[in-house]
Amino acid sequence: MTATRPKKPKPAPSRTAPSTSRAKQSRDALRVYRAEPDTRPENPLREGTRLERIPAPCIVVVFGATGDLAQRKILPAIYNLRRAGLLPPESVVLGFSRRAMTDDEYRDFAKKAVSEHSRVTVEEGMWDHFAEGLHYQQGEFGDPPDFRGLEERLEQIDAEQSTHGNRLYYLATPPAAYTDIVSNLGKVGLDRQREGWARIVIEKPFGHDLESARALNDAVMHVFEESQVYRIDHYLGKETVRNLLVFRFGNGIFEPLWNRRYVDHVQITVGEDLGIEGRGEFYEDAGASRDIVQNHMLQLLSLVAMEPPIAFEADALRDEKVRVLRAIDPVWTEARVRAQVVRGQYTAGWSADHKVPGYRQEAEVDPESRVETFVALKLEVQNWRWADVPFYLRTGKRLPKRATEIAIQFKQPPLMLFREATTHPEANLLAMRIQPDEGILLRFAAKVPELGLDVRSVNMDFTYGSSFSRDAPEAYETLILDAMLGDASLFTRADEVEAAWGIVSPVIDTWREWDHEVATGTQPTREDREGTLADVDGGEGICFYEAGTWGPEAADKLIEHDGRRWRRL
Amino acid sequence: MTAPAAERIEVATTRWHARASSISETVQQLARIWGTAAEAEDASHANAGDDASASPSKIKGRMRTSVLTLVVIAQRPETAERAMAIVNALASRHPSRAIVVSPGDPDGPTTFDAHIYAACHLSPTSHAEVCTEEIFIKTGGELSQHLSTAIAPLLIHDLPVVLWWPDDPPFRSRHYHDLAEMADGLLVDSGSFRDDGRLGLRGMLDTMTAGNTVHDIGWARLTLWRELLASLFDHPLLIHELPGVRHLRIDVAKPGTTMRIAKAACFAGWLAAQLGWTVSRPIQEAPHGDRLVAELLAGRRIIPVEFRPIQAGSGSNVPGTGSLMRVEMELVRGRAQTRARVTRQADHLLATADWNGAQVARRAGTLEPFEETPFLAEALDRTSGDRVFEMALGKAVELVGLSP
């Protein structure tokens, strides 16, 4: 085949695993993690009251308490939960950070943060109640004595506030600090669940590739049990994502159609009209594959493709999700990457009504950067339900609009009966819009009311907004509450993380190899790439697209090669 | 290319009004309104220069996304006004067709007069348009006793029908029965049941047994009481005491001559249902004083129950007659003695638990203002039955000695 080429001897970048061992590596990734259900004594009087959704009093220890995430998301979310009466009044928030601050200073700091970022305005009286349970402890993440100080402080709060030893450790720090915090928590025995529970919330990214994800999981699991670990991906806390489950498993008519017999292919789009919005440094390290594909898109894919879980319960749900990811072939030969993955980067152009710079011109971005702002790829879920049904995924920055959608494209009717019809009707389509305007659209053929017999596609469009108009809670509120209640359904289990990296990591590794070749001038010649998608990329292994368009031409070729088209959104 | 935002907002809220003097005319007027609405929508699309030619399927009629039909029977003119105001307030949250019927004098001439209001407005949370209808019907004469046939043609097919009866419904009448049969859910307020409320409890239970879901605003007002009492037993020390209840006393506000016991009975019924008690002796007047006493049975242990009237309330915060003032439970296990109580204090409730004389738990909660809107909203949210209420009501009816 044209895509194969002689391997030139070269120093491989350190992260790259030799391709022969990839299969083995991904088989190793099939480690199984199960969370044990939480048991607490039943209180029969709680049934049917909101109390069923009110967790036991606990101390939330926020590591990185002065950081951006704490300010923008965590503190406002906890305050709003408290305001909505969903947290018991004894609840305590203990900030832990490097910066020297008194409790009172931290309260002022938190008040400012919450006032700025909360979806509802802060009421003075309510705030004062909340602030009473707000404390601060200074400490270094890497310093065991500081953790002993933390332990003493926690015990002191337990004694004063009857929080009964329940602790929720929230890692809102840069990922680099995760292992230090976890091991220090372990050293002073704060992972142990004696009187109450101890749980740890870890923010994404969970690792940088398969290797680092496994290292992180190992480090965490060295100290905590899987049942204590809550890996938060705020995307899963969104109302719509849970709607997806209700739509699939709360309705009887769709499930029979949900398979290779009726479905031609599935398209998942996560489009953003924004650029990188000043987060150049972060994005240079991440790229769309780490930022969106590994977590959000593969989550959506597994929710769409999963088998019905035996119960709407954390492990049953996650067992099915992880099974989908394992049914995706993790072996990426270079030819497969060339044929099924498109890497793109935006250049200067127009976004809506203003001119925007290209990615390489953004602040904190290497002017020679080869980081992808767009990824389109084709995946196949190799199981009985989905064999031969391709899943086309695309995501990008600076696309024409913000749109997250899953489209189930059904097969063409077997026979076109209406011969005199001037146009062929399109195949049926079921689209689930995640954002904005969450809703569900079904497209089917209808006769145009005339004497002749013209057939045209019409849309039946349901928007949640017009049937239920009310505020949905913030994703962080839902998830923090779930963690306190011990419901891990919407959190990512270790094996899910690893399975997802098992799919994405090899692709990134291949790109790194190409980048290395470009940097050292050893990339293959044009003839080598002929007939592949890389043909249109100008020889760089990365395809450029103008800001404000739906990605590079190669992305269109990727799907048109199979005789299909991207949906127009 | 893109339409000016202002233009869109101008067409954002649209209202229609029509009047009809018969049911068929009402149906016609509704059809006419939605016909006009669809045209207006098409026109606005055309004006906006939307990308319509490229994608014909984008033109869509104005959608009346209803989730239910709400039928309100307002026996008194002031109830009708209040109901209209509440329905209006809830319109955007619960897109529905609301039919408010105000039946007039059954002995007068038969009359029918309907006002039809429709409105479409942009929902604040999404860009979708929410359309609602309200039909206000005044009837007179014999028709007032046959409302179910008058309302039937106005129900939206396939959607649930909720019947809201703000005053005391005549549970035993055929008139009520026909309307309840037409509906899927019933919303009443046991606080407005006449006399001591016992017959009302039975009426709700019968409606429930007939297959309707029943929402009771009176029960909903007990939520905070239940939550506070329940939260006391979340305490790790007290959860083990819960099976050892020895005595239950409920103080009920009684400003007038009759003691309304619907709420107290529901509360006691709730405890009985959740804790697995049976009724061994229904309520009766105590030999001394105006207390009511009953006996519940936990296994073989008798739990005396007391409803005590309290001539409470002065100033601005007078609790309605039949409102709970205090709930007190005594519990014994081995040598441990526990006293759990929830007490009404002006606008809030205070719950405390003493364990061998020392206070171990204390909770407070603010009572909702005396309004129906949030309760109606909740009843419309939950079209399915409330299992806990069903069980509590069953026990309550037994407790008041009216079991079927």
PDB file of N, CA and C in Angstrom, chain B residues 68 70 161-166 169 171 176 184-191 193 204-205 207-208 212-221 223 266 374-387 389-390 393:
ATOM      1  N   LEU B  68     -49.729  19.311  29.472  1.00  0.00           N
ATOM      2  CA  LEU B  68     -50.924  18.807  30.142  1.00  0.00           C
ATOM      3  C   LEU B  68     -52.094  19.772  29.963  1.00  0.00           C
ATOM      4  N   LEU B  70     -54.946  21.546  32.283  1.00  0.00           N
ATOM      5  CA  LEU B  70     -55.297  21.810  33.672  1.00  0.00           C
ATOM      6  C   LEU B  70     -56.737  22.286  33.727  1.00  0.00           C
ATOM      7  N   VAL B 161     -54.594  15.056  32.159  1.00  0.00           N
ATOM      8  CA  VAL B 161     -55.511  16.095  32.617  1.00  0.00           C
ATOM      9  C   VAL B 161     -55.399  16.185  34.139  1.00  0.00           C
ATOM     10  N   VAL B 162     -55.126  17.380  34.619  1.00  0.00           N
ATOM     11  CA  VAL B 162     -55.056  17.576  36.062  1.00  0.00           C
ATOM     12  C   VAL B 162     -56.267  18.411  36.487  1.00  0.00           C
ATOM     13  N   LEU B 163     -56.987  17.924  37.446  1.00  0.00           N
ATOM     14  CA  LEU B 163     -58.167  18.629  37.945  1.00  0.00           C
ATOM     15  C   LEU B 163     -57.813  19.290  39.264  1.00  0.00           C
ATOM     16  N   TRP B 164     -57.947  20.607  39.277  1.00  0.00           N
ATOM     17  CA  TRP B 164     -57.625  21.332  40.509  1.00  0.00           C
ATOM     18  C   TRP B 164     -58.921  21.856  41.087  1.00  0.00           C
ATOM     19  N   TRP B 165     -59.214  21.479  42.292  1.00  0.00           N
ATOM     20  CA  TRP B 165     -60.441  21.881  42.941  1.00  0.00           C
ATOM     21  C   TRP B 165     -60.067  22.673  44.198  1.00  0.00           C
ATOM     22  N   PRO B 166     -59.966  24.000  44.062  1.00  0.00           N
ATOM     23  CA  PRO B 166     -59.406  24.775  45.174  1.00  0.00           C
ATOM     24  C   PRO B 166     -60.289  24.756  46.441  1.00  0.00           C
ATOM     25  N   PRO B 169     -64.116  19.917  47.627  1.00  0.00           N
ATOM     26  CA  PRO B 169     -64.849  19.217  46.565  1.00  0.00           C
ATOM     27  C   PRO B 169     -65.975  18.356  47.142  1.00  0.00           C
ATOM     28  N   PHE B 171     -67.038  15.334  47.312  1.00  0.00           N
ATOM     29  CA  PHE B 171     -66.499  14.030  46.931  1.00  0.00           C
ATOM     30  C   PHE B 171     -67.571  13.001  46.604  1.00  0.00           C
ATOM     31  N   TYR B 176     -68.876  15.558  40.924  1.00  0.00           N
ATOM     32  CA  TYR B 176     -67.449  15.412  41.198  1.00  0.00           C
ATOM     33  C   TYR B 176     -66.891  14.146  40.546  1.00  0.00           C
ATOM     34  N   ASP B 184     -56.697  12.652  35.144  1.00  0.00           N
ATOM     35  CA  ASP B 184     -55.710  11.678  35.592  1.00  0.00           C
ATOM     36  C   ASP B 184     -55.256  11.991  37.009  1.00  0.00           C
ATOM     37  N   GLY B 185     -55.210  13.284  37.298  1.00  0.00           N
ATOM     38  CA  GLY B 185     -54.727  13.691  38.610  1.00  0.00           C
ATOM     39  C   GLY B 185     -55.669  14.679  39.249  1.00  0.00           C
ATOM     40  N   LEU B 186     -55.699  14.668  40.561  1.00  0.00           N
ATOM     41  CA  LEU B 186     -56.551  15.598  41.301  1.00  0.00           C
ATOM     42  C   LEU B 186     -55.677  16.404  42.232  1.00  0.00           C
ATOM     43  N   LEU B 187     -55.933  17.700  42.279  1.00  0.00           N
ATOM     44  CA  LEU B 187     -55.206  18.544  43.206  1.00  0.00           C
ATOM     45  C   LEU B 187     -56.204  19.227  44.124  1.00  0.00           C
ATOM     46  N   VAL B 188     -56.083  18.996  45.407  1.00  0.00           N
ATOM     47  CA  VAL B 188     -56.996  19.615  46.375  1.00  0.00           C
ATOM     48  C   VAL B 188     -56.175  20.148  47.537  1.00  0.00           C
ATOM     49  N   ASP B 189     -56.842  20.828  48.437  1.00  0.00           N
ATOM     50  CA  ASP B 189     -56.176  21.292  49.644  1.00  0.00           C
ATOM     51  C   ASP B 189     -56.979  20.794  50.832  1.00  0.00           C
ATOM     52  N   SER B 190     -56.435  19.804  51.536  1.00  0.00           N
ATOM     53  CA  SER B 190     -57.187  19.238  52.658  1.00  0.00           C
ATOM     54  C   SER B 190     -57.395  20.286  53.744  1.00  0.00           C
ATOM     55  N   GLY B 191     -56.611  21.357  53.695  1.00  0.00           N
ATOM     56  CA  GLY B 191     -56.794  22.431  54.671  1.00  0.00           C
ATOM     57  C   GLY B 191     -58.125  23.140  54.491  1.00  0.00           C
ATOM     58  N   PHE B 193     -60.951  21.523  53.564  1.00  0.00           N
ATOM     59  CA  PHE B 193     -62.069  20.597  53.727  1.00  0.00           C
ATOM     60  C   PHE B 193     -62.965  21.066  54.871  1.00  0.00           C
ATOM     61  N   MET B 204     -60.448  11.671  49.294  1.00  0.00           N
ATOM     62  CA  MET B 204     -59.165  11.606  48.578  1.00  0.00           C
ATOM     63  C   MET B 204     -58.757  10.156  48.367  1.00  0.00           C
ATOM     64  N   LEU B 205     -58.931   9.366  49.414  1.00  0.00           N
ATOM     65  CA  LEU B 205     -58.529   7.963  49.321  1.00  0.00           C
ATOM     66  C   LEU B 205     -59.350   7.244  48.245  1.00  0.00           C
ATOM     67  N   THR B 207     -60.755   8.560  45.629  1.00  0.00           N
ATOM     68  CA  THR B 207     -60.319   9.021  44.315  1.00  0.00           C
ATOM     69  C   THR B 207     -59.029   8.316  43.921  1.00  0.00           C
ATOM     70  N   MET B 208     -58.166   8.143  44.890  1.00  0.00           N
ATOM     71  CA  MET B 208     -56.902   7.463  44.656  1.00  0.00           C
ATOM     72  C   MET B 208     -57.141   5.997  44.295  1.00  0.00           C
ATOM     73  N   ASN B 212     -56.859   7.601  40.218  1.00  0.00           N
ATOM     74  CA  ASN B 212     -56.290   8.932  40.005  1.00  0.00           C
ATOM     75  C   ASN B 212     -55.075   9.125  40.910  1.00  0.00           C
ATOM     76  N   THR B 213     -54.167   9.963  40.456  1.00  0.00           N
ATOM     77  CA  THR B 213     -53.156  10.394  41.410  1.00  0.00           C
ATOM     78  C   THR B 213     -53.732  11.592  42.135  1.00  0.00           C
ATOM     79  N   VAL B 214     -53.446  11.703  43.412  1.00  0.00           N
ATOM     80  CA  VAL B 214     -53.990  12.805  44.200  1.00  0.00           C
ATOM     81  C   VAL B 214     -52.845  13.599  44.797  1.00  0.00           C
ATOM     82  N   HIS B 215     -52.906  14.895  44.603  1.00  0.00           N
ATOM     83  CA  HIS B 215     -51.959  15.782  45.272  1.00  0.00           C
ATOM     84  C   HIS B 215     -52.740  16.655  46.233  1.00  0.00           C
ATOM     85  N   ASP B 216     -52.224  16.742  47.443  1.00  0.00           N
ATOM     86  CA  ASP B 216     -52.917  17.519  48.457  1.00  0.00           C
ATOM     87  C   ASP B 216     -51.987  18.631  48.928  1.00  0.00           C
ATOM     88  N   ILE B 217     -52.452  19.860  48.768  1.00  0.00           N
ATOM     89  CA  ILE B 217     -51.623  20.988  49.192  1.00  0.00           C
ATOM     90  C   ILE B 217     -51.392  20.925  50.705  1.00  0.00           C
ATOM     91  N   GLY B 218     -52.410  20.471  51.422  1.00  0.00           N
ATOM     92  CA  GLY B 218     -52.259  20.330  52.872  1.00  0.00           C
ATOM     93  C   GLY B 218     -51.117  19.381  53.219  1.00  0.00           C
ATOM     94  N   TRP B 219     -51.031  18.290  52.498  1.00  0.00           N
ATOM     95  CA  TRP B 219     -49.941  17.338  52.700  1.00  0.00           C
ATOM     96  C   TRP B 219     -48.602  17.978  52.323  1.00  0.00           C
ATOM     97  N   ALA B 220     -48.611  18.704  51.209  1.00  0.00           N
ATOM     98  CA  ALA B 220     -47.367  19.339  50.780  1.00  0.00           C
ATOM     99  C   ALA B 220     -46.859  20.315  51.843  1.00  0.00           C
ATOM    100  N   ARG B 221     -47.782  20.965  52.535  1.00  0.00           N
ATOM    101  CA  ARG B 221     -47.351  21.893  53.576  1.00  0.00           C
ATOM    102  C   ARG B 221     -46.726  21.164  54.771  1.00  0.00           C
ATOM    103  N   THR B 223     -44.459  19.003  54.372  1.00  0.00           N
ATOM    104  CA  THR B 223     -43.141  18.525  53.947  1.00  0.00           C
ATOM    105  C   THR B 223     -42.038  18.947  54.911  1.00  0.00           C
ATOM    106  N   CYS B 266     -52.898  12.954  58.768  1.00  0.00           N
ATOM    107  CA  CYS B 266     -51.954  12.578  57.709  1.00  0.00           C
ATOM    108  C   CYS B 266     -50.549  12.417  58.274  1.00  0.00           C
ATOM    109  N   PRO B 374     -46.444  27.601  44.612  1.00  0.00           N
ATOM    110  CA  PRO B 374     -45.392  26.577  44.573  1.00  0.00           C
ATOM    111  C   PRO B 374     -45.938  25.156  44.685  1.00  0.00           C
ATOM    112  N   PHE B 375     -47.037  25.002  45.400  1.00  0.00           N
ATOM    113  CA  PHE B 375     -47.590  23.658  45.563  1.00  0.00           C
ATOM    114  C   PHE B 375     -48.245  23.175  44.277  1.00  0.00           C
ATOM    115  N   LEU B 376     -48.924  24.100  43.603  1.00  0.00           N
ATOM    116  CA  LEU B 376     -49.515  23.722  42.318  1.00  0.00           C
ATOM    117  C   LEU B 376     -48.402  23.353  41.346  1.00  0.00           C
ATOM    118  N   ALA B 377     -47.340  24.166  41.355  1.00  0.00           N
ATOM    119  CA  ALA B 377     -46.214  23.889  40.459  1.00  0.00           C
ATOM    120  C   ALA B 377     -45.671  22.495  40.723  1.00  0.00           C
ATOM    121  N   GLU B 378     -45.555  22.162  41.991  1.00  0.00           N
ATOM    122  CA  GLU B 378     -45.006  20.858  42.329  1.00  0.00           C
ATOM    123  C   GLU B 378     -45.945  19.732  41.884  1.00  0.00           C
ATOM    124  N   ALA B 379     -47.247  19.977  42.084  1.00  0.00           N
ATOM    125  CA  ALA B 379     -48.219  18.952  41.682  1.00  0.00           C
ATOM    126  C   ALA B 379     -48.180  18.742  40.174  1.00  0.00           C
ATOM    127  N   LEU B 380     -47.948  19.830  39.428  1.00  0.00           N
ATOM    128  CA  LEU B 380     -47.904  19.688  37.974  1.00  0.00           C
ATOM    129  C   LEU B 380     -46.611  19.017  37.535  1.00  0.00           C
ATOM    130  N   ASP B 381     -45.557  19.226  38.308  1.00  0.00           N
ATOM    131  CA  ASP B 381     -44.282  18.582  38.009  1.00  0.00           C
ATOM    132  C   ASP B 381     -44.379  17.078  38.150  1.00  0.00           C
ATOM    133  N   ARG B 382     -45.058  16.690  39.201  1.00  0.00           N
ATOM    134  CA  ARG B 382     -45.093  15.260  39.508  1.00  0.00           C
ATOM    135  C   ARG B 382     -46.431  14.703  39.091  1.00  0.00           C
ATOM    136  N   THR B 383     -46.485  14.210  37.879  1.00  0.00           N
ATOM    137  CA  THR B 383     -47.754  13.661  37.425  1.00  0.00           C
ATOM    138  C   THR B 383     -47.947  12.251  37.964  1.00  0.00           C
ATOM    139  N   SER B 384     -46.857  11.649  38.406  1.00  0.00           N
ATOM    140  CA  SER B 384     -47.011  10.314  38.967  1.00  0.00           C
ATOM    141  C   SER B 384     -47.410  10.442  40.434  1.00  0.00           C
ATOM    142  N   GLY B 385     -47.926   9.359  40.960  1.00  0.00           N
ATOM    143  CA  GLY B 385     -48.405   9.396  42.331  1.00  0.00           C
ATOM    144  C   GLY B 385     -47.268   9.497  43.331  1.00  0.00           C
ATOM    145  N   ASP B 386     -47.592   9.974  44.510  1.00  0.00           N
ATOM    146  CA  ASP B 386     -46.616  10.078  45.575  1.00  0.00           C
ATOM    147  C   ASP B 386     -46.867   8.888  46.506  1.00  0.00           C
ATOM    148  N   ARG B 387     -45.988   7.906  46.428  1.00  0.00           N
ATOM    149  CA  ARG B 387     -46.182   6.658  47.147  1.00  0.00           C
ATOM    150  C   ARG B 387     -46.285   6.894  48.649  1.00  0.00           C
ATOM    151  N   PHE B 389     -47.292   9.523  50.235  1.00  0.00           N
ATOM    152  CA  PHE B 389     -48.581  10.123  50.574  1.00  0.00           C
ATOM    153  C   PHE B 389     -49.686   9.080  50.520  1.00  0.00           C
ATOM    154  N   GLU B 390     -49.651   8.252  49.489  1.00  0.00           N
ATOM    155  CA  GLU B 390     -50.694   7.229  49.365  1.00  0.00           C
ATOM    156  C   GLU B 390     -50.739   6.345  50.603  1.00  0.00           C
ATOM    157  N   LEU B 393     -51.957   8.391  53.618  1.00  0.00           N
ATOM    158  CA  LEU B 393     -53.390   8.669  53.581  1.00  0.00           C
ATOM    159  C   LEU B 393     -54.191   7.429  53.965  1.00  0.00           C
TER     160      LEU B 393
END
